[in-house]
Amino acid sequence: MKRITTVFAIISIFAIAGCGGRQKQAEKDSSAGTKTQERIVRSPGRGIVQEKRKFPVTVNYDLTIEQAVAAGTYFSVDPDLTSKQFPRTRRGVESVDIALVCFADEVGSDAAARELEGFSFRSANVRELLAFGATYPKFQEENSIMALEGSPDGRKGLRLYGSPGERNVTLYWGDTTFPDECFSAVSSARSRLRKTAPP
């Protein structure tokens, strides 16, 4: 029995390391989301996934990308982050809980999307992640967070990152691996977002 307990403790430590040290520091800030019950699960082919926090966010899907970026007052923004690349596909204002999911080992964007789906999550989209950055600016200064949403020119999604006093937004190409990133996700079981064609 003692041996089994020791093995589980080692696995738990490994999972926490996989989420990145910056997130651990952010957990000390009570304003950085709502602490959820720590959940450690095995993901086939990917070892350990640890979900540590959920963040209530109000998302205005009526905003253009340019308006959503302006609301976040970011320090630097990828010039290709435009409404042309990411047109509106949903309308209205919705409240969503964004969870941060970290993988214990490096994982590409395509594989991450499959893994999230296996845990009844979908990736947060670009507008949801921009709303997250606007709502939790201090958390972004200490963490790197991804949203998976493809664009017509082949980009795979959006990345928020920063440093003290500075917050940045960039797009990325290809099936890049991320050794110290968290993926933003929304529970697909609870996601009831109204979809309409853009005007």
CSV table of C-alpha atoms in Angstrom, one decimal:
chain,number,residue,atom,x,y,z
A,1,MET,CA,0.0,0.0,0.0
A,2,LYS,CA,2.8,2.4,0.9
A,3,ARG,CA,4.5,1.7,-2.5
A,4,ILE,CA,1.3,2.5,-4.4
A,5,THR,CA,0.9,5.8,-2.5
A,6,THR,CA,4.5,6.7,-3.3
A,7,VAL,CA,4.0,6.1,-7.0
A,8,PHE,CA,0.9,8.2,-7.1
A,9,ALA,CA,2.7,11.1,-5.4
A,10,ILE,CA,5.5,10.9,-8.0
A,11,ILE,CA,2.9,11.0,-10.8
A,12,SER,CA,1.2,14.0,-9.2
A,13,ILE,CA,4.5,15.9,-8.9
A,14,PHE,CA,5.3,15.2,-12.6
A,15,ALA,CA,1.9,16.5,-13.7
A,16,ILE,CA,2.4,19.8,-11.7
A,17,ALA,CA,5.8,20.3,-13.3
A,18,GLY,CA,4.2,19.8,-16.7
A,19,CYS,CA,1.9,22.7,-16.2
A,20,GLY,CA,4.7,25.2,-15.8
A,21,GLY,CA,6.1,27.0,-12.8
A,22,ARG,CA,4.5,30.3,-13.8
A,23,GLN,CA,1.0,28.9,-13.3
A,24,LYS,CA,1.9,27.7,-9.7
A,25,GLN,CA,2.7,31.3,-8.8
A,26,ALA,CA,-0.5,32.6,-10.3
A,27,GLU,CA,-2.5,30.2,-8.1
A,28,LYS,CA,-1.5,32.3,-5.1
A,29,ASP,CA,-3.5,35.2,-6.5
A,30,SER,CA,-7.1,34.7,-5.4
A,31,SER,CA,-8.3,37.0,-8.2
A,32,ALA,CA,-6.9,34.6,-10.9
A,33,GLY,CA,-10.0,32.5,-11.5
A,34,THR,CA,-11.8,30.1,-9.3
A,35,LYS,CA,-9.9,27.2,-7.9
A,36,THR,CA,-11.4,23.9,-8.8
A,37,GLN,CA,-10.9,20.5,-7.4
A,38,GLU,CA,-7.5,19.3,-8.7
A,39,ARG,CA,-8.1,16.6,-11.3
A,40,ILE,CA,-5.3,14.3,-12.5
A,41,VAL,CA,-6.3,11.9,-15.3
A,42,ARG,CA,-4.5,9.7,-17.7
A,43,SER,CA,-4.7,10.7,-21.3
A,44,PRO,CA,-3.9,7.8,-23.8
A,45,GLY,CA,-0.6,8.6,-25.5
A,46,ARG,CA,-0.1,11.8,-23.5
A,47,GLY,CA,0.5,10.7,-19.9
A,48,ILE,CA,-1.0,13.1,-17.4
A,49,VAL,CA,-3.3,16.0,-17.9
A,50,GLN,CA,-4.0,18.4,-15.0
A,51,GLU,CA,-6.9,20.8,-14.8
A,52,LYS,CA,-6.4,23.3,-12.1
A,53,ARG,CA,-8.6,26.4,-12.5
A,54,LYS,CA,-11.7,27.7,-14.2
A,55,PHE,CA,-12.2,31.3,-15.2
A,56,PRO,CA,-15.7,32.8,-15.6
A,57,VAL,CA,-15.6,35.1,-18.7
A,58,THR,CA,-18.3,37.1,-20.4
A,59,VAL,CA,-17.8,37.0,-24.2
A,60,ASN,CA,-19.4,39.4,-26.6
A,61,TYR,CA,-19.5,37.5,-29.9
A,62,ASP,CA,-20.9,40.6,-31.7
A,63,LEU,CA,-17.5,42.3,-31.4
A,64,THR,CA,-15.2,42.4,-34.4
A,65,ILE,CA,-11.7,41.1,-33.7
A,66,GLU,CA,-10.4,44.6,-33.8
A,67,GLN,CA,-12.9,45.6,-31.1
A,68,ALA,CA,-12.0,42.6,-29.0
A,69,VAL,CA,-8.3,43.4,-29.2
A,70,ALA,CA,-9.0,47.1,-28.3
A,71,ALA,CA,-10.9,46.0,-25.2
A,72,GLY,CA,-7.9,44.1,-24.0
A,73,THR,CA,-5.4,47.0,-24.2
A,74,TYR,CA,-2.6,44.7,-25.3
A,75,PHE,CA,1.1,45.9,-25.6
A,76,SER,CA,1.7,44.2,-28.9
A,77,VAL,CA,-0.7,42.5,-31.4
A,78,ASP,CA,0.0,40.3,-34.4
A,79,PRO,CA,-0.9,42.5,-37.4
A,80,ASP,CA,-2.5,39.5,-39.1
A,81,LEU,CA,-5.1,39.1,-36.3
A,82,THR,CA,-8.1,40.6,-38.1
A,83,SER,CA,-11.8,40.0,-38.7
A,84,LYS,CA,-10.9,38.9,-42.2
A,85,GLN,CA,-8.9,35.9,-40.8
A,86,PHE,CA,-11.5,35.2,-38.0
A,87,PRO,CA,-15.0,36.3,-39.1
A,88,ARG,CA,-17.9,36.2,-36.7
A,89,THR,CA,-19.7,32.8,-36.6
A,90,ARG,CA,-21.7,33.4,-33.4
A,91,ARG,CA,-23.8,36.3,-32.1
A,92,GLY,CA,-24.8,37.5,-28.7
A,93,VAL,CA,-23.3,37.8,-25.3
A,94,GLU,CA,-22.6,34.6,-23.3
A,95,SER,CA,-21.0,33.7,-20.0
A,96,VAL,CA,-18.6,30.8,-20.2
A,97,ASP,CA,-16.2,29.1,-17.8
A,98,ILE,CA,-12.8,28.8,-19.4
A,99,ALA,CA,-10.6,26.0,-18.0
A,100,LEU,CA,-6.8,25.9,-18.4
A,101,VAL,CA,-5.6,22.4,-19.4
A,102,CYS,CA,-1.9,21.6,-19.3
A,103,PHE,CA,-0.3,18.5,-20.8
A,104,ALA,CA,2.5,16.7,-19.0
A,105,ASP,CA,4.6,16.5,-22.2
A,106,GLU,CA,4.9,18.5,-25.4
A,107,VAL,CA,1.9,18.2,-27.6
A,108,GLY,CA,1.1,19.7,-31.0
A,109,SER,CA,-2.0,21.8,-31.7
A,110,ASP,CA,-3.8,19.0,-33.7
A,111,ALA,CA,-3.1,16.4,-31.0
A,112,ALA,CA,-4.1,18.8,-28.2
A,113,ALA,CA,-7.5,19.4,-29.9
A,114,ARG,CA,-8.1,15.6,-30.1
A,115,GLU,CA,-7.1,15.2,-26.4
A,116,LEU,CA,-9.4,18.0,-25.3
A,117,GLU,CA,-12.3,16.4,-27.2
A,118,GLY,CA,-11.6,13.2,-25.4
A,119,PHE,CA,-12.1,14.9,-22.1
A,120,SER,CA,-15.4,16.5,-23.2
A,121,PHE,CA,-13.8,19.9,-23.8
A,122,ARG,CA,-13.5,22.0,-26.9
A,123,SER,CA,-10.8,24.6,-27.4
A,124,ALA,CA,-11.8,28.2,-26.6
A,125,ASN,CA,-12.0,30.2,-29.7
A,126,VAL,CA,-10.1,33.4,-30.5
A,127,ARG,CA,-12.8,35.8,-29.3
A,128,GLU,CA,-13.1,33.8,-26.0
A,129,LEU,CA,-9.4,33.9,-25.4
A,130,LEU,CA,-9.2,37.7,-26.1
A,131,ALA,CA,-12.0,38.1,-23.6
A,132,PHE,CA,-10.1,36.0,-21.1
A,133,GLY,CA,-7.0,38.3,-21.6
A,134,ALA,CA,-9.1,41.4,-21.1
A,135,THR,CA,-10.7,39.9,-17.9
A,136,TYR,CA,-7.5,38.5,-16.3
A,137,PRO,CA,-4.6,40.7,-17.4
A,138,LYS,CA,-2.4,39.9,-14.5
A,139,PHE,CA,-2.7,36.2,-15.1
A,140,GLN,CA,-1.6,36.7,-18.7
A,141,GLU,CA,1.5,38.5,-17.5
A,142,GLU,CA,2.7,35.3,-15.8
A,143,ASN,CA,1.4,32.6,-18.2
A,144,SER,CA,1.2,31.6,-21.8
A,145,ILE,CA,-2.2,30.5,-23.0
A,146,MET,CA,-3.4,29.0,-26.3
A,147,ALA,CA,-6.7,28.9,-28.2
A,148,LEU,CA,-7.1,26.6,-31.2
A,149,GLU,CA,-9.0,28.1,-34.0
A,150,GLY,CA,-7.9,27.8,-37.6
A,151,SER,CA,-7.8,30.7,-40.1
A,152,PRO,CA,-8.0,30.7,-43.9
A,153,ASP,CA,-4.3,31.3,-44.3
A,154,GLY,CA,-3.4,28.2,-42.3
A,155,ARG,CA,-2.8,29.6,-38.8
A,156,LYS,CA,-3.7,27.2,-36.1
A,157,GLY,CA,-4.8,29.7,-33.4
A,158,LEU,CA,-4.0,32.4,-30.9
A,159,ARG,CA,-1.4,32.7,-28.1
A,160,LEU,CA,-1.5,35.1,-25.2
A,161,TYR,CA,1.7,35.7,-23.3
A,162,GLY,CA,3.5,38.4,-21.4
A,163,SER,CA,5.8,39.6,-18.7
A,164,PRO,CA,5.3,41.9,-15.7
A,165,GLY,CA,3.6,45.1,-17.1
A,166,GLU,CA,3.4,43.7,-20.7
A,167,ARG,CA,0.8,41.6,-22.5
A,168,ASN,CA,1.1,40.3,-26.0
A,169,VAL,CA,-1.0,38.5,-28.6
A,170,THR,CA,0.3,36.5,-31.5
A,171,LEU,CA,-0.9,33.9,-34.1
A,172,TYR,CA,1.0,30.8,-34.9
A,173,TRP,CA,1.5,28.4,-37.8
A,174,GLY,CA,1.6,24.7,-38.1
A,175,ASP,CA,1.5,21.8,-35.6
A,176,THR,CA,3.9,23.5,-33.2
A,177,THR,CA,4.6,21.8,-29.9
A,178,PHE,CA,4.4,23.8,-26.7
A,179,PRO,CA,6.5,22.6,-23.7
A,180,ASP,CA,5.2,25.2,-21.2
A,181,GLU,CA,1.8,26.3,-22.4
A,182,CYS,CA,-1.8,25.9,-21.1
A,183,PHE,CA,-4.6,25.4,-23.5
A,184,SER,CA,-7.9,27.3,-22.9
A,185,ALA,CA,-10.9,25.1,-23.1
A,186,VAL,CA,-14.7,25.1,-22.6
A,187,SER,CA,-16.7,22.1,-21.5
A,188,SER,CA,-18.5,20.9,-24.6
A,189,ALA,CA,-21.2,19.4,-22.4
A,190,ARG,CA,-22.1,22.8,-21.0
A,191,SER,CA,-21.4,24.9,-24.0
A,192,ARG,CA,-24.7,26.1,-25.5
A,193,LEU,CA,-23.6,28.9,-27.7
A,194,ARG,CA,-26.0,30.4,-30.2
A,195,LYS,CA,-24.7,30.2,-33.8
A,196,THR,CA,-25.9,32.4,-36.6
A,197,ALA,CA,-24.5,33.4,-40.0
A,198,PRO,CA,-22.6,36.7,-39.9
A,199,PRO,CA,-24.4,39.7,-41.2
